[in-house]
Coordinates of C-alpha atoms and ligand atoms in Angstrom, one line a residue:
M277 CA -21.8 -13.9 -15.8
D278 CA -18.9 -16.2 -15.8
Y279 CA -17.1 -14.8 -12.7
K280 CA -20.3 -15.4 -10.7
R281 CA -20.3 -19.1 -11.4
Q282 CA -16.6 -19.3 -10.3
L283 CA -17.6 -17.2 -7.2
Y284 CA -20.3 -19.6 -6.2
K285 CA -17.8 -22.4 -6.2
V286 CA -15.6 -20.4 -3.8
I287 CA -18.6 -19.4 -1.6
K288 CA -19.4 -23.2 -1.3
E289 CA -16.1 -23.6 0.4
Y290 CA -17.3 -21.2 3.2
F291 CA -21.0 -20.9 3.3
N292 CA -24.3 -22.2 2.0
P293 CA -24.5 -20.6 -1.4
N294 CA -28.3 -20.8 -1.4
K295 CA -28.4 -18.0 1.1
V296 CA -26.4 -15.5 -1.0
V297 CA -28.4 -12.3 -1.8
S298 CA -25.9 -10.6 -4.1
I299 CA -22.3 -10.6 -5.3
R300 CA -20.5 -7.7 -6.9
P301 CA -16.9 -6.6 -7.7
Y302 CA -15.8 -4.2 -5.0
G303 CA -13.1 -1.5 -4.2
G304 CA -10.4 0.2 -6.2
G305 CA -7.4 -2.0 -5.5
L306 CA -4.9 -2.5 -8.3
I307 CA -3.7 -6.0 -7.4
N308 CA -6.3 -8.6 -6.2
S309 CA -9.8 -9.3 -7.5
T310 CA -12.2 -8.2 -4.7
F311 CA -16.0 -9.0 -4.4
L312 CA -18.6 -8.2 -1.9
V313 CA -20.9 -11.0 -1.0
E314 CA -24.2 -10.2 0.7
F315 CA -26.3 -12.5 2.9
P316 CA -29.6 -11.4 4.5
D317 CA -27.8 -10.2 7.6
T318 CA -24.1 -10.2 6.9
R319 CA -21.6 -9.2 4.3
Y320 CA -18.2 -10.7 3.4
I321 CA -15.3 -9.8 1.2
L322 CA -14.0 -12.5 -1.1
Q323 CA -10.7 -12.0 -2.8
K324 CA -8.8 -13.9 -5.3
V325 CA -5.0 -13.5 -4.7
N326 CA -3.0 -12.3 -7.6
E327 CA -0.6 -15.0 -8.3
Y328 CA 1.5 -13.0 -10.8
V329 CA 2.3 -10.7 -8.0
F330 CA 2.4 -13.2 -5.1
A331 CA 4.3 -16.3 -6.1
S332 CA 3.3 -17.9 -2.8
P333 CA -0.3 -17.1 -1.8
I334 CA 0.1 -19.6 1.1
G335 CA 3.0 -17.5 2.4
V336 CA 0.9 -14.3 2.1
M337 CA -2.0 -16.0 4.0
Y338 CA 0.4 -17.3 6.6
N339 CA 1.6 -13.7 7.3
I340 CA -1.9 -12.3 7.3
G341 CA -3.0 -15.0 9.9
L342 CA -0.1 -14.1 12.2
I343 CA -0.5 -10.4 12.0
T344 CA -4.2 -10.2 12.5
N345 CA -4.1 -12.6 15.4
Y346 CA -1.3 -10.6 17.0
I347 CA -3.1 -7.2 16.5
R348 CA -6.4 -8.6 17.9
K349 CA -4.7 -10.2 21.0
K350 CA -2.6 -7.0 21.7
V351 CA -5.8 -4.8 21.5
I352 CA -7.7 -7.2 23.8
Y353 CA -4.6 -7.2 26.2
E354 CA -4.6 -3.4 26.2
G355 CA -8.3 -3.5 27.1
K356 CA -9.4 -1.7 24.0
N357 CA -12.2 -2.6 21.6
Y358 CA -10.8 -5.3 19.3
R359 CA -13.8 -5.2 16.7
N360 CA -12.4 -3.6 13.6
A361 CA -9.0 -3.3 14.9
T362 CA -7.8 -5.4 12.1
L363 CA -9.1 -7.7 9.3
T364 CA -11.0 -10.8 10.4
L365 CA -10.3 -13.9 8.3
I366 CA -13.1 -16.4 7.8
Q367 CA -12.1 -20.1 7.8
T368 CA -13.3 -22.5 5.1
I369 CA -15.4 -25.4 6.3
C370 CA -12.1 -27.4 6.3
G371 CA -10.7 -24.9 8.7
E372 CA -8.2 -23.2 6.4
N373 CA -7.5 -19.5 6.0
F374 CA -7.9 -19.8 2.3
A375 CA -9.6 -21.9 -0.3
I376 CA -8.1 -23.4 -3.5
V377 CA -10.7 -23.4 -6.3
D378 CA -9.8 -24.3 -9.9
E379 CA -6.1 -24.0 -9.0
E380 CA -6.6 -20.4 -7.8
Y381 CA -6.3 -19.0 -4.2
W382 CA -9.2 -17.2 -2.6
R383 CA -9.7 -15.8 0.9
C384 CA -12.7 -14.4 2.8
Y385 CA -12.9 -11.5 5.3
T386 CA -15.8 -10.1 7.3
C387 CA -16.8 -6.9 5.5
I388 CA -15.8 -4.2 7.9
D389 CA -18.7 -1.7 8.0
G390 CA -16.6 1.3 7.3
I391 CA -15.5 3.4 4.3
T392 CA -12.3 3.7 2.3
Y393 CA -11.4 6.8 0.3
D394 CA -9.6 6.8 -3.0
S395 CA -8.8 10.5 -2.3
T396 CA -9.5 13.2 0.1
T397 CA -9.0 17.0 0.6
D398 CA -10.2 16.7 4.2
I399 CA -7.5 17.6 6.6
E400 CA -9.0 15.8 9.5
I401 CA -9.4 12.6 7.5
F402 CA -5.8 12.7 6.4
Y403 CA -4.6 13.5 9.9
E404 CA -6.4 10.3 10.9
A405 CA -4.7 8.4 8.1
G406 CA -1.4 9.5 9.6
R407 CA -2.5 8.3 13.0
A408 CA -3.5 4.9 11.6
V409 CA -0.2 4.4 9.8
G410 CA 1.6 5.4 13.0
Q411 CA -0.6 3.2 15.2
F412 CA 0.0 0.2 13.0
Q413 CA 3.6 0.5 13.9
Q414 CA 2.8 0.6 17.5
L415 CA 0.5 -2.2 17.4
L416 CA 3.3 -4.4 15.9
E417 CA 6.0 -3.3 18.2
G418 CA 7.2 -6.6 19.7
F419 CA 6.2 -8.7 16.7
H420 CA 9.4 -10.4 15.5
T421 CA 10.3 -9.6 11.9
R422 CA 11.8 -13.1 11.5
L423 CA 8.3 -14.7 11.9
L424 CA 7.3 -13.3 8.5
T425 CA 7.7 -14.7 5.1
D426 CA 9.3 -12.4 2.6
N427 CA 6.5 -12.6 0.1
I428 CA 7.8 -10.1 -2.4
K429 CA 11.5 -10.0 -2.3
N430 CA 13.0 -6.6 -2.6
F431 CA 9.6 -5.0 -2.7
H432 CA 10.8 -1.6 -1.6
N433 CA 14.4 -2.0 -2.6
T434 CA 14.6 1.0 -4.9
P435 CA 18.1 0.3 -6.3
Y436 CA 17.0 -3.3 -7.1
R437 CA 13.8 -1.9 -8.8
Y438 CA 16.2 0.3 -10.9
E439 CA 18.1 -2.7 -12.1
K440 CA 14.9 -4.4 -13.1
F441 CA 13.9 -1.2 -15.0
Q442 CA 17.1 -1.3 -16.9
E443 CA 16.7 -4.9 -17.8
S444 CA 13.2 -4.1 -19.1
I445 CA 14.7 -1.3 -21.2
K446 CA 17.2 -3.7 -22.7
L447 CA 14.6 -6.5 -23.3
D448 CA 11.9 -4.0 -24.7
L449 CA 9.4 -6.9 -24.7
A450 CA 6.4 -4.8 -25.7
K451 CA 8.4 -2.6 -28.1
R452 CA 7.6 0.6 -26.2
V453 CA 11.0 1.9 -25.2
K454 CA 11.0 4.3 -28.1
E455 CA 7.9 6.2 -26.9
C456 CA 9.2 6.5 -23.3
Q457 CA 12.6 8.2 -24.0
E458 CA 11.8 11.3 -21.9
E459 CA 10.6 9.3 -18.9
I460 CA 13.6 6.8 -19.1
A461 CA 16.0 9.7 -19.2
F462 CA 14.3 11.4 -16.2
I463 CA 14.7 8.3 -14.1
K464 CA 18.2 7.6 -15.2
E465 CA 19.3 11.1 -14.2
R466 CA 18.1 10.3 -10.6
A467 CA 19.8 6.9 -10.3
D468 CA 22.2 8.1 -7.7
K469 CA 19.3 9.2 -5.5
M470 CA 17.8 5.9 -5.0
N471 CA 19.8 4.1 -2.4
K472 CA 19.7 6.4 0.6
I473 CA 17.2 4.3 2.6
T474 CA 18.4 0.8 1.5
K475 CA 21.9 1.9 2.4
A476 CA 20.8 3.1 5.9
L477 CA 19.0 -0.3 6.4
E478 CA 22.0 -2.2 5.3
E479 CA 24.4 -0.3 7.5
E480 CA 21.9 -0.7 10.4
K481 CA 21.6 3.0 10.8
I482 CA 17.8 2.5 10.8
P483 CA 16.0 -0.5 12.1
K484 CA 14.2 -3.2 9.9
R485 CA 10.7 -3.1 11.2
V486 CA 7.6 -5.0 10.5
V487 CA 5.9 -2.5 8.2
H488 CA 2.7 -2.4 6.0
N489 CA 4.5 -1.4 2.7
D490 CA 1.4 -0.2 1.0
T491 CA -0.1 2.7 2.9
K492 CA -2.2 4.2 0.1
L493 CA -5.4 5.9 1.4
N494 CA -7.7 3.2 0.2
N495 CA -5.9 0.7 2.4
I496 CA -7.1 2.6 5.4
M497 CA -10.6 1.8 6.8
F498 CA -12.5 4.7 8.3
A499 CA -15.6 4.6 10.4
K500 CA -18.6 5.6 8.4
G501 CA -20.0 9.0 9.0
Q502 CA -17.1 9.9 11.3
K503 CA -13.6 11.1 10.5
H504 CA -12.0 8.2 12.5
A505 CA -9.6 5.8 11.0
M506 CA -10.2 2.2 12.3
C507 CA -7.4 0.1 10.9
L508 CA -5.1 -0.6 8.0
I509 CA -6.3 -3.3 5.6
D510 CA -4.6 -4.9 2.6
L511 CA -2.0 -6.7 4.7
D512 CA -0.5 -8.7 1.8
T513 CA 2.7 -6.7 1.8
V514 CA 3.3 -6.7 5.5
M515 CA 7.0 -7.6 5.7
K516 CA 10.1 -6.3 7.2
G517 CA 11.2 -3.0 5.9
S518 CA 11.5 0.7 6.7
L519 CA 9.0 2.8 8.4
V520 CA 10.0 5.8 6.3
Y521 CA 8.6 4.2 3.2
D522 CA 5.3 3.8 5.0
Y523 CA 5.3 7.5 5.7
G524 CA 6.2 8.4 2.2
D525 CA 3.9 6.1 0.4
A526 CA 0.9 7.5 2.1
L527 CA 1.8 11.0 1.2
R528 CA 2.7 10.1 -2.4
L529 CA -0.8 9.1 -3.1
G530 CA -2.9 10.9 -0.5
A531 CA -1.2 14.4 -0.4
S532 CA -1.2 14.8 -4.2
N533 CA -3.8 17.2 -5.7
A534 CA -4.4 14.7 -8.5
K535 CA -5.3 11.1 -8.7
E536 CA -2.5 8.6 -9.5
D537 CA -3.6 8.2 -13.1
E538 CA -4.5 11.9 -13.8
I539 CA -3.4 12.8 -17.3
D540 CA -3.4 16.6 -16.9
L541 CA 0.1 16.9 -15.3
A542 CA -0.6 20.5 -14.4
K543 CA -2.9 19.2 -11.7
V544 CA -0.2 17.1 -10.2
S545 CA 1.1 19.0 -7.2
I546 CA 1.4 18.7 -3.4
N547 CA -1.4 19.7 -0.9
F548 CA 0.9 20.9 1.8
D549 CA -2.0 21.2 4.4
L550 CA -2.5 17.4 3.9
V551 CA 1.2 16.8 4.3
E552 CA 1.1 18.7 7.5
A553 CA -1.9 16.9 8.8
F554 CA -0.6 13.4 8.0
T555 CA 2.8 14.1 9.5
K556 CA 1.2 15.3 12.7
G557 CA -0.9 12.2 13.0
F558 CA 1.9 9.9 12.1
L559 CA 4.5 11.4 14.4
E560 CA 2.0 11.8 17.4
E561 CA 1.6 8.0 17.3
T562 CA 5.3 7.1 16.6
K563 CA 7.2 9.8 18.6
D564 CA 8.1 7.3 21.4
I565 CA 9.4 4.7 19.1
I566 CA 10.8 6.3 15.9
K567 CA 14.6 6.7 15.8
E568 CA 16.2 10.0 15.1
A569 CA 17.9 8.5 12.1
E570 CA 14.5 7.6 10.7
I571 CA 13.2 11.1 11.3
Q572 CA 16.2 12.3 9.2
L573 CA 14.9 10.1 6.4
L574 CA 11.2 10.9 6.3
F575 CA 11.5 13.4 3.5
D576 CA 13.5 10.8 1.5
G577 CA 10.8 8.2 2.2
Y578 CA 8.4 10.5 0.3
Y579 CA 10.8 11.3 -2.5
I580 CA 12.3 7.9 -3.1
I581 CA 8.9 6.0 -2.9
T582 CA 7.5 8.3 -5.5
L583 CA 10.4 7.8 -7.8
E584 CA 10.1 4.1 -7.2
L585 CA 6.4 4.1 -8.1
G586 CA 7.1 6.1 -11.3
M587 CA 9.7 3.5 -12.2
R588 CA 7.5 0.6 -11.4
F589 CA 4.7 1.8 -13.5
L590 CA 7.1 2.6 -16.4
T591 CA 8.9 -0.8 -16.1
D592 CA 5.4 -2.6 -16.2
F593 CA 4.4 -0.5 -19.3
L594 CA 7.7 -1.6 -20.9
D595 CA 7.0 -5.2 -20.0
G596 CA 3.5 -5.1 -21.5
D597 CA 1.4 -4.4 -18.3
K598 CA 1.9 -7.7 -16.6
Y599 CA 2.0 -6.6 -12.9
F600 CA -0.5 -3.8 -12.9
A601 CA -2.7 -5.7 -15.4
L602 CA -5.4 -3.7 -17.2
T603 CA -9.1 -4.3 -16.7
I604 CA -11.3 -4.8 -19.9
E605 CA -12.5 -1.2 -19.5
Q606 CA -8.9 0.1 -19.3
K607 CA -7.8 -2.0 -22.3
K608 CA -10.5 -0.2 -24.2
H609 CA -10.3 3.4 -22.9
R610 CA -6.9 3.7 -21.2
P611 CA -4.5 1.3 -22.9
K612 CA -1.5 3.4 -21.8
I613 CA -2.6 3.9 -18.2
N614 CA 0.6 2.5 -16.8
L615 CA 2.6 5.1 -18.8
E616 CA 0.2 7.7 -17.8
R617 CA 0.6 6.7 -14.1
A618 CA 4.4 6.8 -14.5
K619 CA 4.3 10.3 -16.0
N620 CA 2.0 11.5 -13.2
Q621 CA 4.4 10.0 -10.5
L622 CA 7.5 11.5 -12.2
K623 CA 5.8 15.0 -12.2
L624 CA 5.2 14.5 -8.5
V625 CA 8.9 13.7 -8.2
L626 CA 9.6 17.1 -9.7
E627 CA 7.2 18.8 -7.3
I628 CA 8.8 17.1 -4.3
E629 CA 12.3 18.2 -5.4
K630 CA 11.2 21.8 -6.0
N631 CA 9.6 21.9 -2.5
Q632 CA 12.2 20.0 -0.6
T633 CA 12.9 22.8 1.9
K634 CA 9.3 23.4 2.6
L635 CA 8.5 19.7 3.1
K636 CA 11.5 19.3 5.5
N637 CA 10.3 22.4 7.4
I638 CA 6.9 20.9 7.8
I639 CA 8.5 17.8 9.4
K640 CA 10.7 20.0 11.7
E641 CA 7.9 22.2 12.8
T642 CA 5.6 19.3 13.5
L643 CA 8.2 17.7 15.7
I644 CA 8.4 20.9 17.8
K645 CA 4.5 21.2 17.9
I646 CA 4.1 17.6 19.2
G647 CA 6.9 18.0 21.8
Y648 CA 9.2 15.4 20.3
E649 CA 12.4 14.9 22.4
R650 CA 15.3 14.2 20.2
E651 CA 17.7 13.0 22.9
K652 CA 15.3 10.1 23.8
N653 CA 15.2 8.7 20.3
E654 CA 18.9 8.8 19.4
Ligands
LIG233 P1 -5.8 -4.8 -3.5 O1 -4.7 -5.6 -3.0 O2 -6.3 -5.1 -4.8 O3 -5.6 -3.3 -3.3 P2 -7.5 -4.6 -1.1 O4 -7.3 -5.7 0.0 O5 -6.9 -3.3 -0.8 O6 -7.0 -5.2 -2.5 O7 -9.1 -4.4 -1.3 C1 -9.6 -3.5 -2.2 C2 -10.7 -2.7 -1.6 O8 -11.7 -3.5 -1.1 C3 -10.2 -1.8 -0.5 O9 -9.6 -0.6 -0.9 C4 -11.4 -1.6 0.4 O10 -12.3 -0.6 -0.2 C5 -12.2 -3.0 0.1 N1 -12.0 -4.0 1.2 C6 -11.0 -4.9 1.3 N2 -11.1 -5.6 2.4 C7 -12.2 -5.2 3.0 C8 -12.9 -5.6 4.3 N3 -12.5 -6.6 5.0 N4 -14.0 -4.9 4.6 C9 -14.5 -3.9 3.8 N5 -14.0 -3.5 2.7 C10 -12.8 -4.1 2.3
LIG234 C1 -0.7 -1.5 -5.4 O1 -2.8 -3.3 -3.9 P1 -2.9 -1.9 -3.9 O2 -3.8 -1.4 -5.1 O3 -3.3 -1.3 -2.6 C2 0.7 -1.9 -5.2 C3 1.4 -0.9 -4.4 C4 1.4 0.4 -5.2 C5 -0.1 0.8 -5.5 C6 -0.1 2.0 -6.5 C7 1.4 -5.5 -3.9 O4 -1.4 -1.4 -4.3 O5 2.8 -1.2 -4.2 O6 2.0 1.5 -4.4 O7 -0.7 -0.3 -6.2 N1 0.6 -3.2 -4.4 C8 1.5 -4.2 -4.7 O8 -1.4 2.5 -6.5 O9 2.3 -4.1 -5.6
LIG235 MG1 -5.4 -2.1 -1.6

């Protein structure tokens, strides 16, 4: 296969290629190309960085280098086990964190001997997911936001995403606007709901923190055979931003009763037990650092990020599937997958709207259960 020839060139930058036992595509990420490389006694993850998404792969690798070092040192400092506390980058034989092969950027990690889930109905697992997202925040307390390169500008700037969405409608590059009238109208009706978090950030009512920005379930590594979350992976989008998006993004995907690309919209609804479990894990870990103003926006994080994703998928469908590029299989069997994903997310937006009171109550009741002291966090 052609990709294998290319992969051997990359492997040569790191290891002796003669020792490779097998190579295969790996994982369910939507952005990078991920491969598992097996040697007789070790396994590595090789990833080609998506250059359409990340204009500066060197900037991405710079951030990942800083963050993984910081987390490892912090864990050692705290006397905890540093193995699997974060990703471990392997250096090329030239001592770099990445390799450039045929003008493309690659990186290599040790393969964490764990498991990621694309979905779960297991409350304990999702509670652990909440703990992991919260703990990430704790681990990076003290890491200065200014150290990081802003690799995707305006990544979770929802009003900016709305502007881009409107531009795509105007341009109608793939001539698809006509078939998306209903979805376009749905999003436009909610235009005034998009700026609550960005406004709070701009007005400094909530802090800009170093956040993960992509807390979907399969970006959380669990220990095999145990319901224990080890760490967050997929650190490409770690930049400054708001904690409430990290909370919301995890619920958006993980607490839905349907997968993100489910076509049967009747199945798209909220699993409230999962929301409760995640919220508990997340708040237990963050209760000493989260600000009261952030707590007030947790529900909005869930709502706005879901609207944002619906809009991002639709924008990309209108642009001709450039960002969330389709695989060969998808081109054949799911050519409208980005429209389907958009419809799915917009249905979820409706569900969140309908259940607003219930969701806010879950947050309130969880705060009481975990003994959160409001006065401390104002
Ligand atoms: P993408 O940006 O495309 O989502 P990810 O970095 O999330 O790429 O990787 C895709 C999948 O590959 C993950 O969901 C996970 O299952 C697996 N993976 C990534 N890095 C590692 C690692 N170091 N060890 C084990 N599995 C990994
Ligand atoms: C992408 O890389 P991955 O698959 O973990 C995307 C996220 C979306 C998610 C939707 C850099 O995440 O923002 O929420 O797909 N990552 C980037 O599934 O755009
Ligand atoms: Mg991922």
